[in-house]
Amino acid sequence: MARARKDGPRRKDGVWDPLKDNVADKRAAAGLPKTPQTESPSYRLAYVDDDFLCREELRPVRLQLELLKAEMALAERGIRSTVVLFGGARIPAPGQSAWAARNESQRRSLEAASVYYEEARKFAALCGKHSAGYNHQEYVVVTGGGPGVMEAGNRGAAEAGAPSIGLNIMLPHEQAPNRFVTPELSFNFHYFAIRKMHFMMRAKAVAVFPGGFGTLDEMFEALTLIQTKRMERIPLILFSEAFWRGIINFEALAEFGTIAPDDVNLINFVETADQAWKIISDFYEH
């Protein structure tokens, strides 16, 4: 009787697994003789058949895969909590032109808003410095991975020597990963719903900078989860009180009765990175 290898058939996590490895079968299948049978799509192993995985009926499986891929990578990295930065992709860095402006008024507004690019950069650096005390496993910066405020967040973390996460999504524009995202923590999504879950699943705080429809969507998603107690209350911080009060009358919602008066208190307004970090540190220290 043949003797087993000393280490035996163990997985990477040390669990004994005597079953044939799926990667070995994938390689073996690729080396089979080319015949009408082996070349038929029906013969492909299901888990390496892109055409099969992209069928309409496989949507539930694809949703699960998008949830699992990023979750497993973050867990393997040991990341336990995050600080989420939302904000406009069209806000330029100081001194740069507003590439997205469609008229002179937009150009002036967007270029003036570059102050929030700089505050996002400073805020992310504060998060990164604090994260270092936890071996970069707590308070890890996560952004949407694109340009503008998202780039500022990943940039600030990188300048502080900290890793940061980018959750990109397939869009016609504005969503190539910025160069400051930690490469092994750069993810790409098809489903907005799964991407939103990953934003919230480890969030210890959410900082929202001026932005457009996407930023509003993300902000109200977080507010709704907190308001309805579908997640723990965490600091939700809005940069630029003038901007937010100019586009949303929160008090009017309370006066009309469509939100409770106390719901307005779920929001914190700040102007600077230092003010934002103080809210987070006070919340968790006290």
Coordinates of C-alpha atoms in Angstrom, one line a residue:
M1 CA 0.0 0.0 0.0
A2 CA 1.4 3.4 -1.0
R3 CA 2.1 5.8 1.8
A4 CA 0.7 9.3 1.8
R5 CA 2.9 12.3 1.6
K6 CA 4.2 13.5 4.9
D7 CA 2.2 16.8 4.8
G8 CA -0.8 15.2 3.1
P9 CA -3.3 16.9 1.0
R10 CA -3.9 20.1 3.0
R11 CA -5.4 23.4 1.9
K12 CA -3.7 26.7 2.5
D13 CA -5.6 27.1 5.7
G14 CA -4.3 23.8 7.0
V15 CA -7.5 21.8 6.6
W16 CA -7.1 18.2 5.4
D17 CA -8.7 17.9 2.0
P18 CA -8.3 14.6 0.1
L19 CA -10.5 15.6 -2.8
K20 CA -9.0 16.4 -6.2
D21 CA -7.9 20.1 -6.5
N22 CA -10.1 22.1 -8.9
V23 CA -7.1 24.0 -10.2
A24 CA -5.4 20.8 -11.2
D25 CA -8.5 19.7 -13.2
K26 CA -8.6 23.1 -14.8
R27 CA -5.1 22.6 -16.0
A28 CA -5.7 19.1 -17.1
A29 CA -8.8 20.0 -19.1
A30 CA -6.8 22.7 -20.9
G31 CA -4.3 20.0 -22.0
L32 CA -6.8 17.5 -23.5
P33 CA -6.5 16.6 -27.2
K34 CA -8.5 19.0 -29.4
T35 CA -11.5 17.1 -30.7
P36 CA -15.1 18.1 -31.6
Q37 CA -16.2 16.8 -28.2
T38 CA -13.5 18.6 -26.1
E39 CA -14.0 21.8 -28.1
S40 CA -17.7 21.9 -27.5
P41 CA -18.9 24.6 -25.0
S42 CA -20.9 21.9 -23.3
Y43 CA -17.7 20.1 -22.3
R44 CA -16.1 23.1 -20.5
L45 CA -15.8 22.9 -16.8
A46 CA -18.6 25.1 -15.5
Y47 CA -16.4 27.2 -13.2
V48 CA -14.1 28.2 -16.1
D49 CA -16.8 28.7 -18.7
D50 CA -17.2 32.5 -19.0
D51 CA -20.1 32.3 -21.4
F52 CA -22.0 30.1 -18.9
L53 CA -21.2 32.3 -16.0
C54 CA -22.5 35.3 -17.8
R55 CA -25.9 33.8 -18.7
E56 CA -28.9 35.6 -17.4
E57 CA -29.9 32.7 -15.2
L58 CA -26.5 32.9 -13.4
R59 CA -27.1 36.4 -12.0
P60 CA -27.6 35.1 -8.4
V61 CA -24.2 33.3 -8.6
R62 CA -22.5 36.4 -10.0
L63 CA -23.9 38.5 -7.1
Q64 CA -22.5 36.0 -4.7
L65 CA -19.1 36.0 -6.4
E66 CA -18.9 39.8 -6.2
L67 CA -19.7 39.7 -2.5
L68 CA -17.2 36.9 -1.8
K69 CA -14.2 38.1 -3.8
A70 CA -13.7 41.4 -2.0
E71 CA -14.8 40.0 1.3
M72 CA -12.3 37.2 1.2
A73 CA -9.5 39.6 0.1
L74 CA -10.2 42.0 2.9
A75 CA -10.5 39.2 5.5
E76 CA -7.2 37.7 4.3
R77 CA -5.6 41.1 4.7
G78 CA -6.9 41.3 8.3
I79 CA -8.9 44.5 7.7
R80 CA -11.4 44.8 10.5
S81 CA -12.8 48.3 10.1
T82 CA -12.9 51.2 7.5
V83 CA -13.5 54.9 7.2
V84 CA -15.5 55.6 4.1
L85 CA -15.0 58.6 1.9
F86 CA -17.7 59.6 -0.6
G87 CA -17.5 62.7 -2.8
G88 CA -17.5 64.1 -6.3
A89 CA -15.4 62.5 -9.1
R90 CA -15.4 65.9 -10.8
I91 CA -13.7 68.0 -8.1
P92 CA -10.1 68.7 -9.3
A93 CA -6.9 68.9 -7.2
P94 CA -5.8 72.4 -6.3
G95 CA -4.3 74.1 -9.3
Q96 CA -5.8 71.7 -11.8
S97 CA -8.5 72.6 -14.3
A98 CA -12.1 71.4 -13.9
W99 CA -12.1 68.8 -16.7
A100 CA -15.8 68.1 -16.2
A101 CA -17.1 71.7 -16.4
R102 CA -19.6 72.3 -19.1
N103 CA -19.7 76.1 -18.7
E104 CA -17.9 78.9 -17.0
S105 CA -20.1 78.8 -13.9
Q106 CA -19.4 75.1 -13.4
R107 CA -15.7 75.7 -13.9
R108 CA -15.6 78.4 -11.2
S109 CA -17.6 76.2 -8.7
L110 CA -15.6 73.0 -9.3
E111 CA -12.2 74.7 -9.1
A112 CA -13.2 76.5 -5.9
A113 CA -14.3 73.2 -4.5
S114 CA -10.7 71.9 -4.9
V115 CA -10.3 73.0 -1.2
Y116 CA -12.3 69.8 -0.4
Y117 CA -9.9 67.7 -2.5
E118 CA -7.3 68.9 -0.1
E119 CA -9.4 68.4 3.0
A120 CA -10.2 64.8 1.9
R121 CA -6.5 64.2 1.4
K122 CA -5.7 65.6 4.9
F123 CA -8.5 63.6 6.4
A124 CA -7.4 60.3 4.8
A125 CA -3.9 61.0 6.0
L126 CA -5.2 61.4 9.6
C127 CA -7.0 58.1 9.2
G128 CA -3.9 56.4 7.9
K129 CA -1.7 57.7 10.7
H130 CA -4.3 56.5 13.3
S131 CA -4.6 53.2 11.5
A132 CA -0.9 52.5 11.8
G133 CA -1.4 52.0 15.6
Y134 CA -3.6 49.1 14.7
N135 CA -1.2 47.5 12.2
H136 CA -3.3 49.1 9.4
Q137 CA -6.3 46.8 10.2
E138 CA -8.6 49.4 11.7
Y139 CA -9.8 52.8 10.2
V140 CA -8.6 51.8 6.7
V141 CA -9.6 54.3 4.2
V142 CA -12.0 53.1 1.5
T143 CA -13.2 55.2 -1.5
G144 CA -15.0 54.5 -4.8
G145 CA -11.5 54.2 -6.4
G146 CA -12.0 56.9 -9.0
P147 CA -10.8 60.5 -9.5
G148 CA -11.7 63.7 -7.6
V149 CA -12.4 63.3 -3.9
M150 CA -11.9 59.5 -4.2
E151 CA -8.4 60.1 -5.5
A152 CA -7.7 62.5 -2.7
G153 CA -8.7 59.9 -0.1
N154 CA -6.5 57.2 -1.5
R155 CA -3.7 59.7 -2.0
G156 CA -3.8 61.0 1.6
A157 CA -3.7 57.4 2.9
A158 CA -0.7 56.5 0.6
E159 CA 1.2 59.6 1.7
A160 CA 0.7 58.6 5.3
G161 CA 2.2 55.2 4.5
A162 CA -1.1 53.4 4.9
P163 CA -3.0 51.0 2.5
S164 CA -6.3 52.0 1.2
I165 CA -9.2 50.4 -0.6
G166 CA -10.8 51.3 -4.0
L167 CA -14.2 50.0 -4.9
N168 CA -14.6 50.8 -8.6
I169 CA -17.6 50.0 -10.7
M170 CA -18.1 49.7 -14.5
L171 CA -19.3 53.0 -15.8
P172 CA -18.9 54.9 -19.1
H173 CA -16.5 57.3 -17.5
E174 CA -14.9 58.5 -14.3
Q175 CA -14.2 55.0 -12.9
A176 CA -10.7 53.9 -13.9
P177 CA -8.8 53.2 -10.6
N178 CA -6.7 56.1 -9.4
R179 CA -3.0 55.4 -9.0
F180 CA -3.1 55.8 -5.2
V181 CA -5.3 52.8 -4.5
T182 CA -3.3 49.9 -2.9
P183 CA -3.2 47.5 -6.0
E184 CA -4.2 44.3 -4.1
L185 CA -7.1 46.2 -2.5
S186 CA -8.4 47.6 -5.9
F187 CA -11.7 45.9 -6.8
N188 CA -14.1 46.2 -9.7
F189 CA -17.8 45.7 -9.6
H190 CA -20.7 45.2 -11.9
Y191 CA -23.5 45.4 -9.3
F192 CA -24.0 48.7 -7.5
A193 CA -25.9 46.8 -4.7
I194 CA -22.9 44.6 -3.8
R195 CA -20.5 47.5 -4.0
K196 CA -22.7 49.5 -1.6
M197 CA -22.7 46.5 0.8
H198 CA -18.9 46.5 0.9
F199 CA -18.8 50.2 1.7
M200 CA -21.0 49.6 4.7
M201 CA -19.9 46.2 6.0
R202 CA -16.8 47.4 7.9
A203 CA -17.6 51.2 8.2
K204 CA -16.7 52.9 11.5
A205 CA -17.4 56.3 10.0
V206 CA -18.6 57.9 6.7
A207 CA -17.3 61.2 5.5
V208 CA -19.2 62.8 2.6
F209 CA -17.8 65.6 0.5
P210 CA -19.6 67.7 -2.1
G211 CA -20.7 65.5 -5.0
G212 CA -23.4 64.7 -7.5
F213 CA -26.0 62.0 -7.9
G214 CA -23.7 59.1 -7.0
T215 CA -22.6 60.9 -3.8
L216 CA -26.2 61.7 -2.8
D217 CA -27.2 58.1 -3.4
E218 CA -24.4 56.8 -1.2
M219 CA -25.0 59.3 1.5
F220 CA -28.7 58.6 1.7
E221 CA -28.0 54.8 1.6
A222 CA -25.9 55.2 4.8
L223 CA -28.4 57.6 6.4
T224 CA -31.3 55.2 5.8
L225 CA -29.4 52.2 7.2
I226 CA -28.6 54.2 10.4
Q227 CA -32.1 55.8 10.7
T228 CA -33.8 52.4 10.3
K229 CA -31.3 50.7 12.7
R230 CA -30.3 48.3 10.0
M231 CA -26.8 49.2 11.1
E232 CA -25.1 50.6 14.2
R233 CA -25.0 54.3 14.5
I234 CA -21.7 55.6 13.3
P235 CA -20.4 59.1 12.7
L236 CA -21.8 60.4 9.4
I237 CA -19.9 63.6 8.6
L238 CA -20.7 66.1 5.8
F239 CA -18.0 68.4 4.6
S240 CA -19.1 72.0 3.7
E241 CA -22.3 72.9 5.5
A242 CA -23.1 75.6 3.0
F243 CA -23.0 73.1 0.1
W244 CA -25.3 70.6 1.8
R245 CA -27.8 73.1 3.2
G246 CA -27.9 74.7 -0.3
I247 CA -29.1 71.5 -2.0
I248 CA -31.0 69.7 0.8
N249 CA -33.3 71.2 3.5
F250 CA -33.0 68.6 6.2
E251 CA -35.0 70.6 8.7
A252 CA -37.9 70.9 6.1
L253 CA -38.2 67.2 6.1
A254 CA -38.5 67.1 9.9
E255 CA -41.0 70.0 9.9
F256 CA -43.1 68.3 7.3
G257 CA -43.0 65.0 9.3
T258 CA -41.3 62.7 6.8
I259 CA -38.4 62.2 9.1
A260 CA -38.3 62.4 12.9
P261 CA -36.9 65.7 14.4
D262 CA -34.1 63.7 16.0
D263 CA -33.1 62.2 12.6
V264 CA -31.4 65.5 11.8
N265 CA -28.9 64.8 14.6
L266 CA -27.6 61.8 12.7
I267 CA -25.6 64.3 10.6
N268 CA -22.5 66.2 11.6
F269 CA -21.3 69.2 9.5
V270 CA -17.6 70.1 9.3
E271 CA -15.3 72.2 7.3
T272 CA -11.9 70.7 8.0
A273 CA -10.2 67.3 8.3
D274 CA -9.2 68.0 11.9
Q275 CA -12.9 68.7 12.9
A276 CA -13.9 65.5 11.2
W277 CA -11.3 63.3 12.9
K278 CA -12.3 64.9 16.3
I279 CA -15.9 63.7 15.8
I280 CA -14.7 60.2 15.1
S281 CA -12.2 60.0 18.0
D282 CA -14.7 61.6 20.5
F283 CA -17.4 59.1 19.3
Y284 CA -15.3 56.0 19.9
E285 CA -13.4 57.2 23.0
H286 CA -16.5 58.4 24.8

